[in-house]
PDB file of C-alpha atoms in Angstrom:
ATOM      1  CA  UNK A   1      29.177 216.264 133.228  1.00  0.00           C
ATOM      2  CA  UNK A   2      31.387 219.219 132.144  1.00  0.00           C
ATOM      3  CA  UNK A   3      31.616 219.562 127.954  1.00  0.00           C
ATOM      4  CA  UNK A   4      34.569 218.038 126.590  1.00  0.00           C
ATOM      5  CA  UNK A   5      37.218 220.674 125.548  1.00  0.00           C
ATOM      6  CA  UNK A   6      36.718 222.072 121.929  1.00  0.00           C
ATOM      7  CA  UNK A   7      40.010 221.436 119.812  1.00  0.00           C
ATOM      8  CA  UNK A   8      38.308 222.963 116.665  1.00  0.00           C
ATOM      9  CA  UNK A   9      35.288 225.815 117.211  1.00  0.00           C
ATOM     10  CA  UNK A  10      33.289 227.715 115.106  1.00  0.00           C
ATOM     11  CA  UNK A  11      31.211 230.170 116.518  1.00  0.00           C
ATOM     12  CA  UNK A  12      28.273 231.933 114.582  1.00  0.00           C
ATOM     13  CA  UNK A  13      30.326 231.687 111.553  1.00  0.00           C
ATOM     14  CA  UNK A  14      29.287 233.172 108.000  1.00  0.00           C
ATOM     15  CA  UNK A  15      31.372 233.070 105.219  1.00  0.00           C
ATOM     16  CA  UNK A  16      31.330 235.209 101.786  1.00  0.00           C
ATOM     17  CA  UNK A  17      32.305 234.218  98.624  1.00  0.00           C
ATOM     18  CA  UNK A  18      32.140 235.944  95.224  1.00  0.00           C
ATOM     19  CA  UNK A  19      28.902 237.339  97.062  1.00  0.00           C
ATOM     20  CA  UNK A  20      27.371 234.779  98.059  1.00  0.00           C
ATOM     21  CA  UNK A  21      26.907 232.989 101.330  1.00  0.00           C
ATOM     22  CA  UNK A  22      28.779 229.795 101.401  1.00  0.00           C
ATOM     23  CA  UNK A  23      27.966 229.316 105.797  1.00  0.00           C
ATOM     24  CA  UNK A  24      25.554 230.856 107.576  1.00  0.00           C
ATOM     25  CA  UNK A  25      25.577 231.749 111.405  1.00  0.00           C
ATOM     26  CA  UNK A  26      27.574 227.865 111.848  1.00  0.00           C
ATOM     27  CA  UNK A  27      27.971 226.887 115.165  1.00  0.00           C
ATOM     28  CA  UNK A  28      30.661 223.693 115.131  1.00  0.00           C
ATOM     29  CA  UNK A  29      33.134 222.067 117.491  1.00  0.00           C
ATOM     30  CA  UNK A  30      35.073 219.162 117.289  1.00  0.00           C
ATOM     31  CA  UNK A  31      35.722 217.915 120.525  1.00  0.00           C
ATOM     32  CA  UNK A  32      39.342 215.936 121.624  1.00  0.00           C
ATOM     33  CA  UNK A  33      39.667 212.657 120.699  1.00  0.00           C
ATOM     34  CA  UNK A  34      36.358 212.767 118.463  1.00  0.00           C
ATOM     35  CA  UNK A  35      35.856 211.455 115.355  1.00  0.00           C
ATOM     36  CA  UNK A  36      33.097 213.374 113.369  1.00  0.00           C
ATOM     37  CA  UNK A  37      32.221 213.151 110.178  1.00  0.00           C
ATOM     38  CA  UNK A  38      30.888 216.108 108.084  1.00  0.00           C
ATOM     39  CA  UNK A  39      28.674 215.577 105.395  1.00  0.00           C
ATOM     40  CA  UNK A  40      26.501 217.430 102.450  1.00  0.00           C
ATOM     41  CA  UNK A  41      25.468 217.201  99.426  1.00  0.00           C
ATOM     42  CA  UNK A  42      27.964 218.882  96.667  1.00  0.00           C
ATOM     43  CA  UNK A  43      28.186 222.793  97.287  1.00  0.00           C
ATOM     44  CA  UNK A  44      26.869 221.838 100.904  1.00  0.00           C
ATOM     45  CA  UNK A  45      29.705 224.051 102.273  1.00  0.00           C
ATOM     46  CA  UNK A  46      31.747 221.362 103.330  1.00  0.00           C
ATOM     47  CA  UNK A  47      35.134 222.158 102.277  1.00  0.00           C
ATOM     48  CA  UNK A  48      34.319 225.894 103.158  1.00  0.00           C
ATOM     49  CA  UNK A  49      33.986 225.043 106.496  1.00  0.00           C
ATOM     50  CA  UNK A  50      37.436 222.881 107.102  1.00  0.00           C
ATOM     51  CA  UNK A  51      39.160 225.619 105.736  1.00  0.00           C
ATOM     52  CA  UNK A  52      37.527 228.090 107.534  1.00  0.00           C
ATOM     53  CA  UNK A  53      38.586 226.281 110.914  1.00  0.00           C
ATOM     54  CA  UNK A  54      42.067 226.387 109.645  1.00  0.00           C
ATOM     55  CA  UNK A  55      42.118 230.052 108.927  1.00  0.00           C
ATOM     56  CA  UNK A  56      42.482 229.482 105.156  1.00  0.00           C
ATOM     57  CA  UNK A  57      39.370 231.776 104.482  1.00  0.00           C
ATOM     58  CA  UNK A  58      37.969 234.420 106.777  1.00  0.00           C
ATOM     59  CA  UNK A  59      34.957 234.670 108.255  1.00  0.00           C
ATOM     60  CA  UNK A  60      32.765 237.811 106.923  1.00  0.00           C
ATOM     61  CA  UNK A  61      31.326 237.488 110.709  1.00  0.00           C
ATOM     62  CA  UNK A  62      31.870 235.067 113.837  1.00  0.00           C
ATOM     63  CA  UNK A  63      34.551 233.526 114.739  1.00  0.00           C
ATOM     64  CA  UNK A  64      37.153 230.139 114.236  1.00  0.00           C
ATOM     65  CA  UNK A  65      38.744 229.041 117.186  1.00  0.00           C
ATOM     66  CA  UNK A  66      42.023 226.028 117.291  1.00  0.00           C
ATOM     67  CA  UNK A  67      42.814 224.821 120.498  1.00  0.00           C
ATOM     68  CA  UNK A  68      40.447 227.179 122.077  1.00  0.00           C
ATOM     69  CA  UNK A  69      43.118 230.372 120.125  1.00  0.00           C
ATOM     70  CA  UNK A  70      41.182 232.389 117.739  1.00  0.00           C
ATOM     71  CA  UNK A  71      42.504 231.065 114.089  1.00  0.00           C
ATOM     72  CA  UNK A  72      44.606 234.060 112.738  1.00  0.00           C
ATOM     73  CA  UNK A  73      46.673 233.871 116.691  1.00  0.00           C
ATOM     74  CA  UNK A  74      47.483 230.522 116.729  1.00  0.00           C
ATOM     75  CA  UNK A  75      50.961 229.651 115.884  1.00  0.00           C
ATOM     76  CA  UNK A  76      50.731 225.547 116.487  1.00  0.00           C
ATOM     77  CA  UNK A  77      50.299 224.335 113.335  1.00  0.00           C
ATOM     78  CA  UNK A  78      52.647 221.328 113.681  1.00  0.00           C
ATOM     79  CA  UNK A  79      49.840 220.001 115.816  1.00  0.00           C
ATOM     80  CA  UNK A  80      47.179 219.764 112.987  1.00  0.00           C
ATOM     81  CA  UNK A  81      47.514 217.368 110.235  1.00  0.00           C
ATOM     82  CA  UNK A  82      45.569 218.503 107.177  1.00  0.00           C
ATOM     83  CA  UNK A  83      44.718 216.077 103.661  1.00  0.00           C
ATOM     84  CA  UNK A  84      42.923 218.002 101.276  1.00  0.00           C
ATOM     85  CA  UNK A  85      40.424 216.611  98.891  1.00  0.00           C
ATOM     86  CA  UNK A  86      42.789 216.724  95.679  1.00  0.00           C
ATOM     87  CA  UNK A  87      45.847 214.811  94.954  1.00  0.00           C
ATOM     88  CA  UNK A  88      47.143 216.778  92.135  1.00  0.00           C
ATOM     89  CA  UNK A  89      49.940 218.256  94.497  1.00  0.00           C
ATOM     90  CA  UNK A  90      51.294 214.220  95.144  1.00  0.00           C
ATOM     91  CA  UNK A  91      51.180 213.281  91.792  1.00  0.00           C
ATOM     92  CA  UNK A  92      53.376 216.456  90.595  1.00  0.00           C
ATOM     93  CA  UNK A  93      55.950 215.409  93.626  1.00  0.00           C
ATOM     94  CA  UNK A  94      58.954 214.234  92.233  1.00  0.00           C
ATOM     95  CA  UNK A  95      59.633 212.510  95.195  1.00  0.00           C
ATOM     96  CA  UNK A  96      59.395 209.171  96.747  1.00  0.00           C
ATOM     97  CA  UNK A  97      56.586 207.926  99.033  1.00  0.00           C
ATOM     98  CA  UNK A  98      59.404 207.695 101.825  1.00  0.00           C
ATOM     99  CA  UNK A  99      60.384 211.175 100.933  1.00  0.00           C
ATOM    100  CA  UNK A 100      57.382 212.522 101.001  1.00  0.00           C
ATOM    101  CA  UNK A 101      56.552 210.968 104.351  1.00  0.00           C
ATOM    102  CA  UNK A 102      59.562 212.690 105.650  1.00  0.00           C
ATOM    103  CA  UNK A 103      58.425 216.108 104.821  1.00  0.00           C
ATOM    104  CA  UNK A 104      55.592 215.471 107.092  1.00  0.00           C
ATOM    105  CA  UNK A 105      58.526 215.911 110.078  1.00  0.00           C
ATOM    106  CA  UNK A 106      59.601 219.283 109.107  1.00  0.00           C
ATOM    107  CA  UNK A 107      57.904 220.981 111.396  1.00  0.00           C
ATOM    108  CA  UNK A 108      59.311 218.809 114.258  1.00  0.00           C
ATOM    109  CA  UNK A 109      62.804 219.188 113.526  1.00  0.00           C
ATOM    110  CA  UNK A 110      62.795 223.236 112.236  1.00  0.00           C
ATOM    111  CA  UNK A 111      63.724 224.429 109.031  1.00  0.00           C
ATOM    112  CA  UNK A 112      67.828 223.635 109.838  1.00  0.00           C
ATOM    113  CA  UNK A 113      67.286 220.865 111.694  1.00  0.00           C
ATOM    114  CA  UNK A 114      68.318 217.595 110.348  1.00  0.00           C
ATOM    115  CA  UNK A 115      65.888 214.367 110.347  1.00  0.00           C
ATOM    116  CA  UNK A 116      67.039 211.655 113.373  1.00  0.00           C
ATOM    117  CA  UNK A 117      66.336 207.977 114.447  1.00  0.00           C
ATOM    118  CA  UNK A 118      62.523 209.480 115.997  1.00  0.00           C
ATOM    119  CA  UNK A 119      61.766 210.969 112.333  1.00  0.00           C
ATOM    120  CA  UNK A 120      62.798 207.350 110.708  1.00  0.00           C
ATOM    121  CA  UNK A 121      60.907 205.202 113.176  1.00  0.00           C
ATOM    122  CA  UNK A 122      57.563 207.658 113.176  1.00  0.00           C
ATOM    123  CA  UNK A 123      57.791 207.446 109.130  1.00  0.00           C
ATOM    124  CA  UNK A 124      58.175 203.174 109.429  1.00  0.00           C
ATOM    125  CA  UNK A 125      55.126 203.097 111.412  1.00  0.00           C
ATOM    126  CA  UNK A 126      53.317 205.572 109.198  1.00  0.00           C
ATOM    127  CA  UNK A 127      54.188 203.125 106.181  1.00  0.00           C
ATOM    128  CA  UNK A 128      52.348 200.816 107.644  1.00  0.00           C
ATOM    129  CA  UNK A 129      49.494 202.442 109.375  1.00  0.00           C
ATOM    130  CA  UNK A 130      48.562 203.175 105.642  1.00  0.00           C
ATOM    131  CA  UNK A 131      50.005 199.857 103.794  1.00  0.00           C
ATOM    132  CA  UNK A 132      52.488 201.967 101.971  1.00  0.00           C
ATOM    133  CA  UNK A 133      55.365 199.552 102.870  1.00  0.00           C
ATOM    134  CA  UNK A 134      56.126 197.874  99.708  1.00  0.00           C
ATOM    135  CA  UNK A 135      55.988 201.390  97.886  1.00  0.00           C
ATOM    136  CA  UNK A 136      58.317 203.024 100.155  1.00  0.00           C
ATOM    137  CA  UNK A 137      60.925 203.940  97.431  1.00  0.00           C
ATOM    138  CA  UNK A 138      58.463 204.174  94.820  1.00  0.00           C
ATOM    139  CA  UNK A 139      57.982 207.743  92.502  1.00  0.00           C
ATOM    140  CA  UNK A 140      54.466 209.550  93.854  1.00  0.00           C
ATOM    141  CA  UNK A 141      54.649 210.225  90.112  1.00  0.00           C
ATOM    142  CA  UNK A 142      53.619 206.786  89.332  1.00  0.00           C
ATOM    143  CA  UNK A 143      51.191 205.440  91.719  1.00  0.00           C
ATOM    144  CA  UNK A 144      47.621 205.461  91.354  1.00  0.00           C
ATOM    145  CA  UNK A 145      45.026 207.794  92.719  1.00  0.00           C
ATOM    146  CA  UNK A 146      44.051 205.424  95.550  1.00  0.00           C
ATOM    147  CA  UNK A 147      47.913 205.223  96.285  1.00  0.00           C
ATOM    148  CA  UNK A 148      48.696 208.844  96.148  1.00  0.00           C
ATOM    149  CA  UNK A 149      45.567 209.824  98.522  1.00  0.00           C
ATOM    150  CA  UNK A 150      47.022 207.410 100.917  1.00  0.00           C
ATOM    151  CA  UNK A 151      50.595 209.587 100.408  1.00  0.00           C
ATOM    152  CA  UNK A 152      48.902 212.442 101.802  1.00  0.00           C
ATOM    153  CA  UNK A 153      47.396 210.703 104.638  1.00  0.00           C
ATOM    154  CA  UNK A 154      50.654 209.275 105.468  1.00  0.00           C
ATOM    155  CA  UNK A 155      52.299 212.881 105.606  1.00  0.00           C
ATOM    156  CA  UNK A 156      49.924 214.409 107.622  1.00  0.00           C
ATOM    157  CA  UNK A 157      50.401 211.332 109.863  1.00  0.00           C
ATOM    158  CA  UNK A 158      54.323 211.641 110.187  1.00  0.00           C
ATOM    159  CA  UNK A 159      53.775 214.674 112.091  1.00  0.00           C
ATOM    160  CA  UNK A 160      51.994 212.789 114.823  1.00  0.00           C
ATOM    161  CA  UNK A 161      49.492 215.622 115.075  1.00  0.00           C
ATOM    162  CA  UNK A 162      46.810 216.231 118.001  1.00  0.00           C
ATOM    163  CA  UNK A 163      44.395 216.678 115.205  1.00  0.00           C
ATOM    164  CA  UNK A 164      43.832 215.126 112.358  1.00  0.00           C
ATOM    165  CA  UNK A 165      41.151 216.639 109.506  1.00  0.00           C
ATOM    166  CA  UNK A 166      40.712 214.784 105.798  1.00  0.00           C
ATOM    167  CA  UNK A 167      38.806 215.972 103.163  1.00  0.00           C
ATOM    168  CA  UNK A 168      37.215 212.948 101.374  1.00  0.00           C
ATOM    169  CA  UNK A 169      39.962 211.115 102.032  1.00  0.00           C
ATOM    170  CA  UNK A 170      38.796 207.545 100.623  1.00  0.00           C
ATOM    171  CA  UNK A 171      37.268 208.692  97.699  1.00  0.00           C
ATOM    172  CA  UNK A 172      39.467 207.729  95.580  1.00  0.00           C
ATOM    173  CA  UNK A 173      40.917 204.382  97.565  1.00  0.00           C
ATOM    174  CA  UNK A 174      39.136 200.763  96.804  1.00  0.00           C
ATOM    175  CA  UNK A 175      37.108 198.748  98.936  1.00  0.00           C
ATOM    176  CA  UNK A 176      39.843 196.841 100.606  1.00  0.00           C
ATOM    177  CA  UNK A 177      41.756 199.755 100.972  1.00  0.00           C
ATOM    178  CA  UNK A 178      38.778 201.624 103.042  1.00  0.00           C
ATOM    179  CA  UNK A 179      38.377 198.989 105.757  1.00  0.00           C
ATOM    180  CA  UNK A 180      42.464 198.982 106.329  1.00  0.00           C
ATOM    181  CA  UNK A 181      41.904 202.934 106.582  1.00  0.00           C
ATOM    182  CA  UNK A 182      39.160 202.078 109.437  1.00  0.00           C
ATOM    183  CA  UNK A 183      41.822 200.123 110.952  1.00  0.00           C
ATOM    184  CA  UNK A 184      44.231 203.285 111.016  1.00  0.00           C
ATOM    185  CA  UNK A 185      41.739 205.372 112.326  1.00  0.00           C
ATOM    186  CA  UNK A 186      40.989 203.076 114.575  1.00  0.00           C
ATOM    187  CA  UNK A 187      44.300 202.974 116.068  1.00  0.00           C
ATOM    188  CA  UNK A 188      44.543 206.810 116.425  1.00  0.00           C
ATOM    189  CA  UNK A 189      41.311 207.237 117.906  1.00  0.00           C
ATOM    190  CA  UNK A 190      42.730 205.088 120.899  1.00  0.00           C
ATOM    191  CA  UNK A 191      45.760 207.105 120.889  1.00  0.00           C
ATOM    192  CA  UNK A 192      43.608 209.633 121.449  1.00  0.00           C
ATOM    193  CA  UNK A 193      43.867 211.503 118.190  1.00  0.00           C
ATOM    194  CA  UNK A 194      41.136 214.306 117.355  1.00  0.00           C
ATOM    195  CA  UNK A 195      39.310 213.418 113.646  1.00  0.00           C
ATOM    196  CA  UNK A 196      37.401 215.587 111.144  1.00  0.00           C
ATOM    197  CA  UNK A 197      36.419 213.513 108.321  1.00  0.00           C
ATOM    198  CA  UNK A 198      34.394 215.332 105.575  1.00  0.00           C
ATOM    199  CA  UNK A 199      32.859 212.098 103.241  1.00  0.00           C
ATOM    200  CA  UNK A 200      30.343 211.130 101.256  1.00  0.00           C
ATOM    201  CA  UNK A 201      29.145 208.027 103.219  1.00  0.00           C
ATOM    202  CA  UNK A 202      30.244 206.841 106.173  1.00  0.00           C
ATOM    203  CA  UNK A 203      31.103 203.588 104.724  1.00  0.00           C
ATOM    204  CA  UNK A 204      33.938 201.855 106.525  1.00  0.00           C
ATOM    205  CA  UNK A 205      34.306 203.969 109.178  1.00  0.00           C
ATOM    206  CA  UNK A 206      30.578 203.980 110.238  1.00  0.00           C
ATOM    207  CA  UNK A 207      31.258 201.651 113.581  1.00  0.00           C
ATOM    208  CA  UNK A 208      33.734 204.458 114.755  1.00  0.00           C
ATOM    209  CA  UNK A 209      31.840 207.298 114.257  1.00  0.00           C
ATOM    210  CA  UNK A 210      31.106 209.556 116.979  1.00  0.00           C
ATOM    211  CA  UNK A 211      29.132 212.251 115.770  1.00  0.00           C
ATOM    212  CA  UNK A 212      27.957 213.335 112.384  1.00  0.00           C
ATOM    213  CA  UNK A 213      27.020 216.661 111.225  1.00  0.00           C
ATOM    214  CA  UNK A 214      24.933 217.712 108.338  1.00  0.00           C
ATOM    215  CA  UNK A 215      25.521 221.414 106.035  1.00  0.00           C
ATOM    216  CA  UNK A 216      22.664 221.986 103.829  1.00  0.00           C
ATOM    217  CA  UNK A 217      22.773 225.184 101.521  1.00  0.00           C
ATOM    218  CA  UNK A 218      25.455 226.491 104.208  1.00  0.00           C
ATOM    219  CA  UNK A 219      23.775 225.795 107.689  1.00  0.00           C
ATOM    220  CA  UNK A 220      24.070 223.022 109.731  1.00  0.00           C
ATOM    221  CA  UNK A 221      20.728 220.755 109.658  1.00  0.00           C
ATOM    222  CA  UNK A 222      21.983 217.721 111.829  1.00  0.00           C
ATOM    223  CA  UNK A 223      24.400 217.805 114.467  1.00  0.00           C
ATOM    224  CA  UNK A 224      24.307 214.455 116.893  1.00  0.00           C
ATOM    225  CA  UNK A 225      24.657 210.822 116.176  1.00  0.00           C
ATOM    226  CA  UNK A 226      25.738 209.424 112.803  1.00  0.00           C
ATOM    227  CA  UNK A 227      23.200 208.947 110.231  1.00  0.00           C
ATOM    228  CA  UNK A 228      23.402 206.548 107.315  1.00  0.00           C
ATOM    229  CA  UNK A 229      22.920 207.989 104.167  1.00  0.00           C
ATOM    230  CA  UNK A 230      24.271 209.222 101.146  1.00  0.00           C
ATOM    231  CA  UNK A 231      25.245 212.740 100.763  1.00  0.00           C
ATOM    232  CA  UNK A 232      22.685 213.191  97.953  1.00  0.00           C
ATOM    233  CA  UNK A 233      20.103 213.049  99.916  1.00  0.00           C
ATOM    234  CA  UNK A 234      21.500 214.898 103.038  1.00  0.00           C
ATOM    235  CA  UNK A 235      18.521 217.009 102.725  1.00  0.00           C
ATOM    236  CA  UNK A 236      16.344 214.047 103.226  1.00  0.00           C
ATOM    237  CA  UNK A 237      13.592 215.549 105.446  1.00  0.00           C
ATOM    238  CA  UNK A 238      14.301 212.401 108.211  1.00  0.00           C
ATOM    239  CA  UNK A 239      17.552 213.833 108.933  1.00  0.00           C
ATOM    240  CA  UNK A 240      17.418 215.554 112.426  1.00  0.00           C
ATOM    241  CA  UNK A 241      17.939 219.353 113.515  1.00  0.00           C
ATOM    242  CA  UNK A 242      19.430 218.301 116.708  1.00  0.00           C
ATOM    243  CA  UNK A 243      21.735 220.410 118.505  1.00  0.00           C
TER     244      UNK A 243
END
């Protein structure tokens, strides 16, 4: 059976930070309509290496590849959704939740364009997919962490992108909260969304999970089917070096 098509590749990648190796020689790919989770312990690499597939920082050797483009050619951005790990940029919004959810259509309207009927409807069903409803008219200013992670989601979301890639996105949304989020990923999964999730635990999501891969001290020590633990221990000598 032929290998699914790569959406998001890294190829023998190293990356150099205040001189020091952050990844070494990573070889990654998310696959379309995957969900993998990343994992690590703190200063794994983790966050290194989502940015590094989205040409944020450069590779010191290898390669990034996005839709099979290397990084610094591609021009599709609309088609990537991105949440980063903070949500100090929401809470210094002074917008509302709808508002905000609305900026996540910019790129599908152009920077003149004006927002239609589509861009309402695709921000209604957003509000939902991440039980914003209620706080639709709400100041980002005022909500709480949980609420404000779930902002960002929702933005990325708007867009409708191809590929969709959170960093720690539940970490700072309650129990309850998590197992609705399972629900949204499940829905995009069957829509055939592409997910990078970089977490902690697998937690909620676990029953979804496709693949799981493992950065220890920069390299990748697990690559294959999820494995239940917590990140602490992500160098616990049980964890695989599959390929």
């Amino acid at each position: 059976m032929a290998e699914q098509e790569s959406v998001l590749r890294l190829e023998r990648a190293s990356v150099v930070l205040s001189h020091q190796h952050v990844l070494q020689d990573v070889d990654f790919r998310l696959a379309r309509g995957e969900f993998l989770v990343l994992l690590g312990a703190n200063a794994s690499g983790k966050t290194t290496l989502v940015k590094t597939l989205l040409g944020l920082i450069p590779t010191a050797s290898g390669r990034a590849y996005v839709f099979g483009e290397p990084v610094e050619r591609f021009n599709g951005w609309s088609r990537i959704g991105y949440v980063p790990q903070r949500v100090t940029a929401a809470s210094a919004v002074p917008a509302t939740v709808e508002e905000v959810l609305m900026s996540g259509r910019a790129s599908r309207v152009g920077l003149l364009g004006r927002y239609g009927r589509e861009d309402r409807l695709a921000v209604d069903r957003t509000l939902e997919l991440v039980d914003l409803g209620d706080a639709r008219r709400s100041p980002v200013a005022r909500l709480s962490g949980g609420q404000q992670q779930r902002v960002l989601i929702g933005r990325a979301l708007a867009g409708e992108p191809d590929v969709l890639v959170l960093d720690e996105p539940v970490a700072s949304v309650d129990l309850a909260h998590q197992e609705s989020f399972a629900g949204t990923i499940e829905i995009l999964l069957r829509s055939g969304t592409s997910i990078l999730m970089v977490a902690h635990s697998l937690g909620a999501v676990a029953r979804l999970v496709q693949r799981a891969v493992v950065l220890e001290r920069g390299r990748v020590i697990h690559d294959g089917p999820p494995v239940d633990l917590k990140l602490e221990h992500a160098h616990h000598p049980d964890i695989g070096r599959s390929a």
